[in-house]
Amino acid sequence: QSGKPLVKDMFTDLKDGRKLLDLLEGLTGKPLPKERGSTRVHALNNVNRVLQVLHQNNVELVNIGGTDIVDGNHKLTLGLLWSIILHWQVKDVMKNIMSDLQQTNSEKILLSWVRQSTRPYSQVNVLNFTTSWADGLAFNAVMHRHKPELFSWDKVTKMSPVERLEHAFSIAKNHLGIEKLLDPEDVAVQLPDKKSIIMYLTSLFEVLPKQVTMEDIREVETLPRRYKQECEDGEFNMQQVSLEEDQGSSRAETPSTVTEVDMDLDSYQVALEEVLTWLLSAEDAFREQEEISGDVEEVKEQFSTHEGFMMELTAHQSSVGSVLQAGNQLVAQGNLSPEEEFEIQEQMLLLNSRWEELRVESMDRQARLHDMLMELQKQQLQQLSDWLTVTEERIQKMESQILAEDLESLQKHLEEHKSLQSDLETEQVKVNSLTHMVVIVDESNGESATAILEEQLQRLGERWTAVCRWTEERRVKLQEIQFLWQELLEEQCLLKAWLTEKEEALSKVQTSNFKDQTDLSVNVRKLAILKEDMGMKRQTLDQLNELGQDVAQILGSGTASSKIDQDQEELTQRWDSLVQKLEDYSNQVTQAVGTVGMSQVSQKTAAETMPLKEQVLVKQSRQELPPPPPPKKRQIPGDSEAKKKFDAESTELLNWISKSKSAIQATDIKEYKKMRETSNMKEKLKVIEKERVEKSQKLDELKRSGHFLLDQMGK
C-alpha cells in the first residue's frame, strides 16, 4: 500500500532492517530514520532500531536479538513477525473487548468468541486453534452463525474437508473482504499451524459481530487442562505427539501442543535422554574451544565460531523447555509413585542446572570475545592513525625536497619512493582487516558509539586514500622524469658521437692540390654527402632542444635546468661550428675548381662544390653560355669491364649508405617519447646492422678493386 518494493524473500529482504522499519512506519504512523549503508554495522543499527520501537510499543520479544535477524535466522525472524502480527492485528483488534472484560489473554477471548459463535452447531466443538479447524466445519459455522444468508449449512456438511475449507475462504473473500491467507491443503492436515489459524480468525473477528461475555470466558477456563493450556503457552512439540501416536494412544481429540498430550513416563524418559545426550555433546564442544587469542584475525574467527554455537543453543532451548514442561505435567497428573515423582524432579533439577550453567558460561565467553575483539580493533585503528601521521610527515618532507639535480639524485628519490610503497603494501594488510570489522550493537553502547566508530573509520579511510593517491601520482611523475631524462642523455650522447664522426670526416676532406679530376670528384662527393647528412640531422637537434626544455620544466630545479641548458648549448655550438667549417670547405673546393678549370671538371662536380646560395647563379649562367666541349677521357690500360663493375658496385654501396642514414635520422624522438615504445626502432636498427655486416665485405672488395684500378691508371 505504501508503494514500496514487495518482499520477495522474507529472510533475505528483512536482514538489513530497512523493510522492517518501513512496516513499523505504516503501523505506528511515525517516520523512522534508516541507515542506507550496506555494511553489517548499518544492518545491525536498523534492526536494533526496530527492536527499540517494538519495545516502546510494549511488544514482547523473547530471546530475539539484532544479530539473529541480520544473520537470517529463520525461526527467530518468523517469531519477530508473529510478535508484530499478534500486537498490531490480533491484540489491536481485540483491545476494546479486552479492556471491557479486563482480560489480557487475547487467545482466550478469541477461543471464547469462536465457541460462542459455533454453539448451535452440533457437529462443531472447538477446543483449540489447531485440530479443531482441520475439517473446515468450524470456519463455515462461524460465518454461517453471523451471515446465514450467504450459504446453506446442510450443503456444507456434505462436502469433504478440503472443499469446506475452500468454500469458507471463498465466502470470506467475496463477501467479507478477507484475503485467502490460508490454503485448504495446509489446514486439512493432522496438525494445522496454530499461528496461521489465529491470524485468520482475527480477521473474521474484526468484521463479524463481537459478543463475548464473562460466562464465555469462564467456560473456556473450565475446559480440561490439556486443552486450555494452549491458550496460555502457545507452543507444541511434534516429537512428543508422534511418540504417542506410535504407542497407539487413543483419545477423542488430537491436541495441538505438548501440554495437550497425556504424557506417559516412557515417552518422557526418551525425550529426556535425547536432550541430555545433546547437552553433553554441547558441553564438550564448549570445553574444547580454545583460549581467547590475542590476534585480531584469530579472535574474529573464534567470535564467529562461538556465535554459531550460541545459535545452536537458541535452537535447542525449546527442546529443553518442552522436556521440563513435560516433567512438570507428569508430576501434576498425580499418577506417579513417590519414588518416580522424586526421580523426575531430580532429573529436571539436573537438566535445568546444567542448561543454565552452559548458557551462562556461553554468554560470558561471548561477552569476553566481544570485549577482546573490540579492544584489538581499537588498537588497530590507533596503530593505523599513528602510522598515517608518521607517513604524512614523511610525505611533507619528501615534497619539500628538490625533485632532482642529476640522475644520481633522481635515482635516490626513486629508491626512497620504493621504500614508501613497500611500507604501504605492508600496511594494506592491516587496512584490509579493518574493512571487515566486527561490531556488536547493544543497549550498552547504542547508536552513538557506532556513529563515533563510523566517523573514525571514515576519517582514517580518507587519510589512507590521500596517502595512496599521492604515492601513486609521485611514482608516475618520477618514472616519467627518469625516462625522459635518460632518453635526453642517450640522444645527446648519440648526437655528440655523430658530430665527432662528421668532424673527423670533414677534416679528411682535401680542399686543394688535387692530383686529377678523380681526386677532386672524390672530395666533392664527400662534401656533398656531409651536406646531405647535416640537412637530415637538423631535425634531431631541434627535437633534442624541445625535449631538454620539457625535462627542465618538469624538474623545476635551477641546477638541473642549467646543466641541461649548458649541454644543449654545447651541442648547438658544435653543430654551428661544423656547419661553418663545411661551408668554408665548400668555398675552398669551389675556388680549386676555378683554378683547375671548368674544362677538366664536370658540371655536376662543380655544382656539388658550390655553396647553396651560389648554385642559383650557376643555373642562370648555364642558360647564357654554350656547353663546354667534353673533356678527353684518359684511356685506362686494363679491363674496361672491371672499371664498369667498380662504378656500379660503388654507386650501389653509396646509395645504401645514404638510404640507411636517412632511415636512422628519420626516427622521431618525440614520437618515441609519447609512445614509450622502441620495439619498431630496434627492429629497423637490427635490419640495418645485418645489412652493414654484409656491405662491409663488399666494401673490402671495392677497396681492393679500386687500388688495382689506380695502379693500372698509374702505369
XYZ file of C-alpha atoms in Angstrom:
715
model
C 0.000 0.000 0.000
C 2.908 2.368 0.599
C 4.144 1.856 -2.953
C 7.493 0.423 -1.820
C 9.041 -2.740 -3.352
C 7.485 -6.030 -2.242
C 9.306 -8.526 -0.064
C 10.431 -11.412 -2.279
C 12.470 -13.413 0.243
C 11.400 -12.903 3.832
C 14.672 -13.962 5.417
C 16.969 -12.147 2.959
C 15.000 -8.937 2.394
C 14.460 -8.298 6.119
C 18.126 -8.767 7.118
C 19.152 -5.120 6.736
C 16.181 -3.887 8.828
C 15.008 -1.268 6.332
C 11.817 -3.067 5.254
C 11.009 -3.818 8.903
C 11.289 -0.092 9.626
C 9.025 0.596 6.629
C 6.487 -1.827 8.134
C 6.630 -0.170 11.545
C 6.286 3.257 9.940
C 2.970 2.125 8.467
C 1.809 0.545 11.734
C 2.837 3.379 14.053
C 2.257 6.284 11.661
C 5.605 7.789 12.647
C 8.649 8.359 10.399
C 11.571 6.149 11.366
C 15.113 7.029 10.199
C 17.038 4.344 8.339
C 20.735 3.874 7.674
C 21.338 3.321 3.941
C 24.800 1.744 4.179
C 25.341 -1.851 3.106
C 27.690 -2.951 5.901
C 26.805 -5.230 8.803
C 27.031 -2.241 11.132
C 24.264 -0.411 9.231
C 22.072 -3.521 9.194
C 22.514 -4.058 12.950
C 21.698 -0.414 13.651
C 18.475 -0.650 11.628
C 17.363 -3.932 13.238
C 18.167 -2.645 16.740
C 16.051 0.417 15.989
C 13.223 -1.991 15.035
C 13.584 -3.803 18.372
C 13.644 -0.457 20.192
C 10.395 0.664 18.513
C 8.754 -2.657 19.368
C 9.834 -2.285 22.996
C 8.424 1.247 23.118
C 5.096 -0.145 21.846
C 5.039 -2.876 24.528
C 5.627 -5.712 22.056
C 7.065 -8.624 23.982
C 10.116 -10.304 22.419
C 11.819 -13.327 23.941
C 15.392 -14.322 23.009
C 15.384 -12.280 19.764
C 18.459 -10.097 19.150
C 19.633 -7.916 16.303
C 22.207 -10.454 15.142
C 19.506 -13.129 14.780
C 17.637 -11.084 12.174
C 20.798 -9.827 10.398
C 22.082 -13.407 10.152
C 18.771 -14.552 8.635
C 17.762 -16.919 11.465
C 14.534 -18.374 10.075
C 12.906 -19.333 13.351
C 13.581 -16.051 15.135
C 12.688 -13.939 12.082
C 9.307 -15.670 11.938
C 8.985 -15.185 15.697
C 9.593 -11.460 15.306
C 6.973 -11.182 12.564
C 4.471 -13.142 14.641
C 5.014 -10.793 17.590
C 4.278 -7.845 15.284
C 1.154 -9.561 13.911
C -0.009 -10.551 17.398
C 0.323 -6.993 18.680
C -0.987 -4.926 15.782
C -3.501 -7.322 14.270
C -4.622 -9.680 16.989
C -4.437 -7.588 20.151
C -5.208 -4.333 18.375
C -8.426 -5.801 17.007
C -9.401 -7.065 20.461
C -8.136 -4.201 22.605
C -11.622 -2.766 23.269
C -13.229 -6.029 24.306
C -10.129 -6.982 26.318
C -10.464 -3.701 28.165
C -14.181 -4.160 28.792
C -13.709 -7.696 30.130
C -10.474 -6.791 31.922
C -8.697 -9.646 30.195
C -5.080 -9.743 28.985
C -5.122 -13.093 27.156
C -6.246 -12.392 23.576
C -6.262 -16.062 22.620
C -8.661 -16.875 25.456
C -11.048 -14.169 24.234
C -10.767 -15.385 20.620
C -11.486 -19.000 21.646
C -14.450 -17.843 23.748
C -15.892 -15.922 20.790
C -15.467 -18.896 18.456
C -17.128 -21.304 20.913
C -19.993 -18.890 21.488
C -20.427 -18.436 17.721
C -20.437 -22.188 16.929
C -22.534 -23.370 19.908
C -25.710 -24.011 17.845
C -23.839 -26.376 15.513
C -23.750 -29.876 16.983
C -21.069 -31.085 14.560
C -18.629 -28.413 15.752
C -16.739 -28.462 19.062
C -13.828 -26.021 19.018
C -11.302 -26.849 21.738
C -8.108 -25.323 20.305
C -6.611 -23.406 17.411
C -5.216 -26.416 15.569
C -7.007 -29.734 15.153
C -10.493 -28.300 15.704
C -10.229 -26.465 12.381
C -8.826 -29.192 10.138
C -12.200 -30.450 8.834
C -13.390 -26.971 7.735
C -16.696 -27.083 9.639
C -15.680 -24.541 12.279
C -14.754 -21.848 9.732
C -18.083 -22.236 7.953
C -20.024 -22.352 11.246
C -18.553 -19.054 12.449
C -19.600 -17.272 9.246
C -22.992 -19.020 8.951
C -23.888 -18.027 12.523
C -23.499 -14.342 11.735
C -24.277 -14.391 7.950
C -26.729 -17.295 7.374
C -27.986 -15.773 4.144
C -24.651 -16.365 2.423
C -24.881 -20.182 2.082
C -26.683 -23.378 3.137
C -25.264 -25.197 6.170
C -26.629 -28.568 5.085
C -24.747 -28.256 1.804
C -21.503 -27.613 3.684
C -21.856 -30.698 5.877
C -21.874 -32.917 2.795
C -18.545 -31.576 1.477
C -15.079 -33.001 2.040
C -12.720 -31.154 4.469
C -10.758 -29.524 1.631
C -13.985 -28.471 -0.114
C -15.333 -26.988 3.145
C -12.154 -25.007 3.679
C -12.147 -23.754 0.085
C -15.814 -22.812 0.475
C -15.197 -20.900 3.705
C -12.172 -18.989 2.392
C -14.012 -18.063 -0.831
C -17.100 -16.804 1.070
C -14.830 -14.751 3.361
C -13.050 -13.155 0.425
C -16.067 -12.471 -1.761
C -18.487 -11.261 0.951
C -16.349 -10.184 3.904
C -13.299 -8.800 2.084
C -10.810 -11.126 3.809
C -7.892 -12.270 1.668
C -7.229 -16.007 1.325
C -4.369 -16.082 3.773
C -4.561 -19.877 4.090
C -4.527 -22.727 1.600
C -7.049 -25.541 2.226
C -4.331 -28.146 1.745
C -2.264 -26.593 4.576
C -5.201 -26.639 7.012
C -6.663 -30.072 6.180
C -3.811 -31.842 7.950
C -3.435 -33.656 11.234
C -1.920 -30.651 12.982
C -2.575 -27.254 11.319
C -0.363 -24.267 12.155
C -1.745 -22.531 15.218
C -0.448 -19.030 14.466
C -1.903 -19.102 10.943
C -5.326 -20.124 12.304
C -5.255 -17.360 14.930
C -4.279 -14.756 12.340
C -7.148 -15.743 10.027
C -9.693 -15.904 12.871
C -8.618 -12.428 13.959
C -9.581 -11.155 10.502
C -13.040 -12.782 10.921
C -13.352 -11.390 14.444
C -12.682 -7.901 13.088
C -15.527 -7.922 10.541
C -18.143 -10.080 12.289
C -20.241 -9.172 15.336
C -18.314 -9.461 18.596
C -20.238 -10.658 21.590
C -18.180 -12.248 24.355
C -19.285 -12.401 27.973
C -17.532 -13.395 31.183
C -19.570 -16.593 31.136
C -17.924 -17.462 27.790
C -14.511 -16.755 29.298
C -15.209 -18.913 32.340
C -16.393 -21.739 30.094
C -13.007 -21.748 28.353
C -11.282 -21.671 31.731
C -13.196 -24.763 32.834
C -12.083 -26.794 29.836
C -9.823 -29.750 30.675
C -6.320 -28.500 31.499
C -4.758 -30.151 28.464
C -6.984 -28.048 26.164
C -6.985 -24.646 27.807
C -3.212 -24.805 28.364
C -2.800 -23.967 24.670
C -4.183 -20.504 25.250
C -1.575 -19.894 27.930
C 1.537 -21.491 26.469
C 1.103 -21.383 22.701
C 3.835 -23.967 21.880
C 3.732 -27.576 20.681
C 6.186 -30.399 20.270
C 5.780 -32.576 17.196
C 8.191 -35.150 18.571
C 6.090 -35.902 21.615
C 2.888 -36.039 19.573
C 4.446 -38.564 17.233
C 5.678 -40.602 20.179
C 2.157 -41.018 21.495
C 0.829 -41.819 18.050
C 3.412 -44.558 17.705
C 2.297 -46.001 21.024
C -1.288 -46.083 19.793
C -2.766 -43.762 22.414
C -6.495 -43.341 21.903
C -8.210 -40.050 22.609
C -11.282 -38.246 21.316
C -9.395 -35.244 20.017
C -5.860 -34.652 18.755
C -4.494 -31.726 20.745
C -2.059 -29.271 19.204
C 0.531 -28.754 21.932
C 2.739 -30.887 24.095
C 0.695 -29.947 27.111
C -2.408 -31.298 25.444
C -0.896 -34.784 25.392
C -1.267 -37.107 28.359
C 2.489 -37.645 28.616
C 3.486 -41.080 29.845
C 6.661 -41.849 31.742
C 8.348 -43.803 28.952
C 7.907 -41.015 26.406
C 9.245 -38.508 28.915
C 12.327 -40.650 29.563
C 13.022 -40.936 25.802
C 12.745 -37.174 25.316
C 14.897 -36.518 28.409
C 17.605 -38.902 27.181
C 17.745 -37.177 23.779
C 18.050 -33.712 25.338
C 20.710 -34.839 27.818
C 22.708 -36.508 25.025
C 22.704 -33.274 23.034
C 23.502 -31.226 26.152
C 26.507 -33.444 26.913
C 27.889 -33.006 23.388
C 27.283 -29.233 23.596
C 29.209 -29.077 26.892
C 32.099 -30.989 25.315
C 32.101 -28.683 22.309
C 32.156 -25.651 24.598
C 35.049 -27.017 26.676
C 37.059 -27.784 23.509
C 37.025 -24.165 22.382
C 40.482 -22.603 22.507
C 41.526 -19.842 24.866
C 40.746 -16.383 23.564
C 43.627 -15.317 21.324
C 45.428 -12.001 21.220
C 45.472 -11.857 17.432
C 42.611 -9.892 15.923
C 42.026 -12.234 12.971
C 42.021 -15.296 15.226
C 39.595 -13.609 17.622
C 37.284 -12.823 14.692
C 37.311 -16.498 13.785
C 36.686 -17.506 17.406
C 33.854 -14.988 17.669
C 32.207 -16.343 14.520
C 32.559 -19.944 15.729
C 31.080 -19.128 19.120
C 28.250 -17.185 17.504
C 27.299 -20.384 15.677
C 27.454 -22.265 18.980
C 25.132 -19.710 20.589
C 22.683 -20.095 17.699
C 22.690 -23.850 18.314
C 21.860 -23.250 21.989
C 18.971 -20.999 20.957
C 17.686 -23.638 18.544
C 17.634 -26.289 21.315
C 16.216 -24.030 24.022
C 12.634 -25.002 23.174
C 13.521 -28.703 23.367
C 14.912 -28.277 26.875
C 11.825 -26.288 27.876
C 9.498 -28.913 26.422
C 11.111 -31.700 28.457
C 10.939 -29.634 31.651
C 7.300 -28.827 30.900
C 6.521 -32.483 30.234
C 8.127 -33.463 33.557
C 6.025 -30.914 35.415
C 2.932 -32.260 33.667
C 3.709 -35.828 34.728
C 4.081 -34.703 38.325
C 0.878 -32.632 38.131
C -1.168 -35.604 36.835
C -0.635 -37.380 40.143
C -0.282 -40.811 38.579
C 3.326 -41.387 39.701
C 4.657 -43.181 42.733
C 6.582 -41.086 45.255
C 9.862 -42.611 44.022
C 9.068 -41.835 40.365
C 7.969 -38.311 41.210
C 11.170 -37.689 43.210
C 13.300 -39.107 40.369
C 11.629 -36.851 37.791
C 12.077 -33.791 39.985
C 15.768 -34.625 40.430
C 16.159 -35.127 36.677
C 14.507 -31.784 35.923
C 16.667 -30.059 38.522
C 19.824 -31.575 36.987
C 18.744 -30.718 33.418
C 17.827 -27.157 34.319
C 21.035 -26.515 36.272
C 23.309 -27.921 33.552
C 21.431 -25.979 30.877
C 21.668 -22.730 32.840
C 25.359 -23.284 33.579
C 26.145 -23.864 29.908
C 24.032 -20.892 28.844
C 25.630 -18.519 31.337
C 29.179 -19.655 30.538
C 28.498 -19.334 26.813
C 27.161 -15.804 27.211
C 30.164 -14.926 29.359
C 32.560 -16.204 26.682
C 30.653 -14.286 24.039
C 30.998 -11.102 26.080
C 34.728 -11.677 26.636
C 35.269 -12.398 22.936
C 33.426 -9.223 22.057
C 35.434 -7.141 24.529
C 38.727 -8.591 23.296
C 37.759 -8.114 19.670
C 36.710 -4.504 20.190
C 39.909 -3.757 22.132
C 42.136 -5.294 19.444
C 40.250 -3.450 16.705
C 40.602 -0.175 18.604
C 44.338 -0.848 18.842
C 44.386 -1.458 15.095
C 42.650 1.850 14.491
C 45.098 3.699 16.736
C 48.095 1.999 15.127
C 46.824 2.953 11.678
C 46.254 6.532 12.813
C 49.811 6.733 14.217
C 51.256 5.209 11.049
C 49.349 7.666 8.877
C 50.640 10.579 10.965
C 54.252 9.443 10.534
C 53.718 8.788 6.810
C 52.069 12.169 6.245
C 55.070 13.879 7.873
C 57.328 11.748 5.690
C 55.420 12.876 2.588
C 55.668 16.532 3.592
C 59.428 16.165 3.915
C 59.662 14.488 0.505
C 57.569 17.250 -1.078
C 59.810 19.956 0.359
C 62.943 18.441 -1.204
C 64.265 19.441 -4.630
C 62.985 16.866 -7.071
C 66.410 16.073 -8.572
C 69.650 17.836 -9.536
C 71.001 14.973 -11.592
C 70.193 11.390 -12.481
C 72.024 10.091 -9.419
C 69.874 12.134 -7.030
C 66.772 11.156 -9.027
C 67.678 7.502 -8.515
C 67.895 8.134 -4.760
C 64.413 9.650 -4.814
C 63.142 6.582 -6.657
C 64.668 4.253 -4.082
C 63.155 6.325 -1.288
C 59.777 6.176 -3.010
C 60.022 2.394 -3.446
C 60.570 2.135 0.313
C 57.385 4.165 0.897
C 55.439 1.913 -1.491
C 56.725 -1.171 0.317
C 55.543 0.251 3.638
C 52.142 0.962 2.085
C 51.808 -2.622 0.864
C 52.673 -3.922 4.333
C 50.107 -1.639 5.968
C 47.486 -2.641 3.370
C 47.090 -5.999 5.140
C 46.038 -4.220 8.343
C 43.733 -1.891 6.442
C 42.038 -4.878 4.803
C 41.432 -6.306 8.254
C 39.759 -3.073 9.347
C 37.394 -3.196 6.376
C 35.943 -6.378 7.950
C 35.467 -5.013 11.448
C 33.044 -6.884 13.703
C 30.809 -4.522 15.668
C 28.158 -5.648 18.146
C 25.483 -3.063 18.804
C 23.566 -3.494 22.044
C 21.843 -1.367 24.630
C 25.102 -0.672 26.470
C 26.869 1.074 23.591
C 23.913 2.178 21.446
C 23.887 4.147 18.245
C 26.200 6.919 19.463
C 29.129 4.537 19.888
C 28.542 3.118 16.438
C 28.334 6.598 14.932
C 31.627 7.577 16.574
C 33.285 4.421 15.268
C 31.947 5.001 11.750
C 33.180 8.596 11.812
C 36.629 7.448 12.958
C 36.770 4.828 10.201
C 35.697 7.382 7.609
C 38.428 9.853 8.632
C 41.086 7.159 8.560
C 39.807 5.968 5.184
C 40.080 9.466 3.728
C 43.627 9.866 5.059
C 44.644 6.449 3.732
C 43.187 7.236 0.308
C 45.049 10.558 0.187
C 48.370 8.875 1.015
C 47.830 6.157 -1.602
C 46.840 8.699 -4.258
C 49.878 10.912 -3.590
C 52.199 7.890 -3.656
C 50.875 6.686 -6.995
C 50.978 10.144 -8.594
C 54.541 10.726 -7.406
C 55.632 7.296 -8.667
C 54.268 8.087 -12.130
C 55.953 11.501 -12.114
C 59.356 10.171 -11.019
C 59.282 7.387 -13.591
C 58.308 9.813 -16.330
C 61.178 12.166 -15.393
C 63.627 9.269 -15.287
C 62.511 8.014 -18.690
C 62.672 11.438 -20.354
C 65.963 12.391 -18.747
C 67.639 9.131 -19.673
C 66.263 9.465 -23.185
C 67.631 13.025 -23.388
C 71.090 11.981 -22.227
C 71.168 8.985 -24.566
C 70.153 11.120 -27.545
C 72.709 13.765 -26.588
C 75.437 11.105 -26.476
C 74.365 9.773 -29.862
C 74.396 13.273 -31.370
C 77.821 14.015 -29.854
C 79.183 10.808 -31.341
C 77.607 11.692 -34.676
C 79.136 15.197 -34.615
C 82.552 13.746 -33.744
C 82.276 11.356 -36.677
C 81.328 14.156 -39.077
C 84.044 16.461 -37.747
C 86.611 13.728 -38.393
C 85.144 13.054 -41.832
C 85.295 16.778 -42.696
C 88.894 17.061 -41.513
C 89.873 14.372 -44.027
C 88.356 16.242 -46.970
C 91.033 17.691 -49.329
C 90.305 21.249 -50.462
C 93.334 21.883 -52.740
C 96.288 20.348 -54.596
C 94.138 17.749 -56.313
C 96.060 15.201 -58.329
C 93.463 14.930 -61.035
C 89.782 15.078 -61.796
C 89.075 11.794 -59.972
C 90.703 13.062 -56.794
C 88.662 16.245 -56.991
C 85.463 14.313 -57.639
C 86.001 12.067 -54.579
C 86.413 15.055 -52.220
C 83.497 16.913 -53.758
C 81.356 13.820 -53.226
C 82.413 13.676 -49.579
C 81.307 17.279 -49.055
C 78.013 16.586 -50.777
C 77.326 13.587 -48.506
C 78.196 15.649 -45.409
C 75.823 18.414 -46.502
C 73.036 15.886 -47.046
C 73.672 14.281 -43.632
C 73.643 17.660 -41.899
C 70.354 18.579 -43.534
C 68.651 15.401 -42.367
C 70.120 15.561 -38.848
C 68.979 19.124 -38.231
C 65.537 17.861 -37.100
C 67.166 15.710 -34.403
C 68.897 18.742 -32.908
C 65.619 20.688 -32.778
C 63.837 17.777 -31.121
C 66.583 17.452 -28.534
C 66.212 21.135 -27.667
C 62.452 20.660 -27.132
C 62.999 17.508 -25.065
C 65.553 19.323 -22.896
C 63.077 22.132 -22.251
C 60.362 19.602 -21.253
C 62.659 17.855 -18.762
C 63.869 21.154 -17.274
C 60.273 22.343 -16.855
C 59.179 19.140 -15.062
C 62.215 19.174 -12.770
C 61.806 22.798 -11.767
C 65.363 22.710 -10.387
C 67.675 25.581 -11.235
C 70.808 23.458 -11.050
C 69.421 20.667 -13.216
C 67.917 23.103 -15.721
C 71.223 24.968 -16.015
C 73.102 21.727 -16.640
C 70.604 20.686 -19.345
C 70.783 24.134 -20.982
C 74.584 24.005 -20.883
C 74.682 20.600 -22.584
C 72.234 21.764 -25.235
C 74.259 24.961 -25.846
C 77.425 22.909 -26.249
C 75.739 20.702 -28.859
C 74.364 23.737 -30.688
C 77.794 25.390 -30.798
C 79.416 22.247 -32.147
C 76.677 21.996 -34.735
C 77.094 25.613 -35.851
C 80.858 25.186 -35.950
C 80.548 22.097 -38.141
C 78.113 23.909 -40.464
C 80.555 26.825 -40.788
C 83.524 24.546 -41.498
C 81.508 22.683 -44.096
C 80.656 25.993 -45.749
C 84.286 27.095 -45.700
C 85.456 23.798 -47.198
C 82.837 24.077 -49.926
C 84.076 27.572 -50.805
C 87.693 26.384 -50.935
C 86.824 23.478 -53.214
C 84.862 25.862 -55.443
C 87.948 28.059 -55.780
C 90.036 24.985 -56.535
C 87.640 24.074 -59.317
C 88.122 27.523 -60.776
C 91.866 27.098 -60.585
C 91.880 23.689 -62.241
C 89.477 24.894 -64.900
C 85.984 24.003 -65.854
C 87.176 22.057 -68.823
C 88.712 19.477 -66.519
C 85.798 19.209 -64.071
C 82.307 18.079 -64.870
C 79.444 20.475 -64.347
C 77.919 18.197 -61.762
C 81.117 18.161 -59.716
C 81.321 21.945 -59.836
C 77.737 22.308 -58.671
C 78.359 19.995 -55.734
C 81.283 22.114 -54.528
C 79.456 25.442 -54.592
C 77.657 26.904 -51.568
C 73.895 26.682 -51.821
C 73.489 30.430 -52.420
C 75.820 30.302 -55.442
C 74.188 27.326 -57.094
C 71.344 29.539 -58.278
C 73.803 31.781 -60.155
C 75.373 28.791 -61.868
C 71.973 27.706 -63.139
C 71.426 31.133 -64.665
C 74.845 31.168 -66.378
C 74.164 27.798 -67.956
C 71.362 29.387 -69.948
C 73.748 32.067 -71.407
C 76.937 30.113 -72.186
C 77.244 27.310 -74.726
C 78.074 23.913 -73.271
C 81.815 23.268 -72.930
C 83.379 20.554 -75.013
C 83.521 17.181 -73.294
C 86.823 16.501 -71.579
C 89.069 13.996 -73.086
C 88.852 10.678 -71.339
C 92.081 9.125 -70.290
C 92.374 5.617 -71.583
C 92.950 3.081 -68.825
C 95.098 0.255 -69.996
C 93.201 -2.569 -68.458
C 89.999 -4.398 -68.437
C 87.190 -1.875 -69.199
C 84.677 -4.366 -67.793
C 86.389 -4.187 -64.368
C 86.004 -0.387 -64.380
C 82.297 -0.619 -65.172
C 81.801 -3.188 -62.423
C 83.638 -0.990 -59.929
C 81.484 2.026 -60.808
C 78.254 0.064 -60.496
C 79.132 -1.533 -57.152
C 80.470 1.706 -55.652
C 77.275 3.518 -56.721
C 75.161 0.778 -55.145
C 77.113 0.964 -51.879
C 76.874 4.763 -51.704
C 73.144 4.592 -52.306
C 72.747 2.053 -49.461
C 74.760 4.263 -47.099
C 72.608 7.270 -47.946
C 69.395 5.290 -47.567
C 70.428 3.792 -44.206
C 71.461 7.180 -42.817
C 68.158 8.644 -43.863
C 66.287 5.827 -42.100
C 68.245 6.311 -38.874
C 67.974 10.089 -38.876
C 64.268 9.972 -39.680
C 63.466 8.457 -36.250
C 61.292 10.956 -34.381
C 62.356 11.358 -30.776
C 59.032 12.960 -29.866
C 57.052 10.001 -31.125
C 59.074 7.571 -29.065
C 58.709 9.851 -26.067
C 54.912 9.720 -26.401
C 54.567 6.058 -27.234
C 57.172 4.759 -24.770
C 57.754 2.025 -27.313
C 61.086 1.344 -29.045
C 60.477 -2.121 -30.460
C 59.912 -0.849 -34.028
C 63.064 1.270 -33.924
C 65.078 -1.680 -32.605
C 63.823 -3.889 -35.419
C 64.867 -1.290 -38.032
C 68.312 -0.968 -36.484
C 68.735 -4.752 -36.442
C 67.972 -4.906 -40.169
C 70.445 -2.086 -40.917
C 73.119 -3.732 -38.760
C 72.660 -7.032 -40.567
C 72.979 -5.301 -43.933
C 76.014 -3.362 -42.681
C 77.869 -6.604 -41.961
C 77.135 -7.807 -45.494
C 78.138 -4.467 -47.034
C 81.441 -4.467 -45.108
C 82.598 -7.435 -47.170
C 81.523 -5.639 -50.339
C 83.444 -2.536 -49.213
C 86.637 -4.547 -48.739
C 86.254 -5.978 -52.229
C 85.687 -2.478 -53.660
C 88.827 -1.198 -51.923
C 90.909 -3.933 -53.500
C 89.349 -3.285 -56.923
C 89.947 0.458 -56.564
C 93.624 0.011 -55.654
C 94.030 -2.272 -58.632
C 92.442 0.255 -60.997
C 94.572 3.071 -59.538
C 97.682 1.003 -60.133
C 96.589 0.495 -63.733
C 95.995 4.225 -64.162
C 99.456 4.989 -62.730
C 101.074 2.831 -65.331
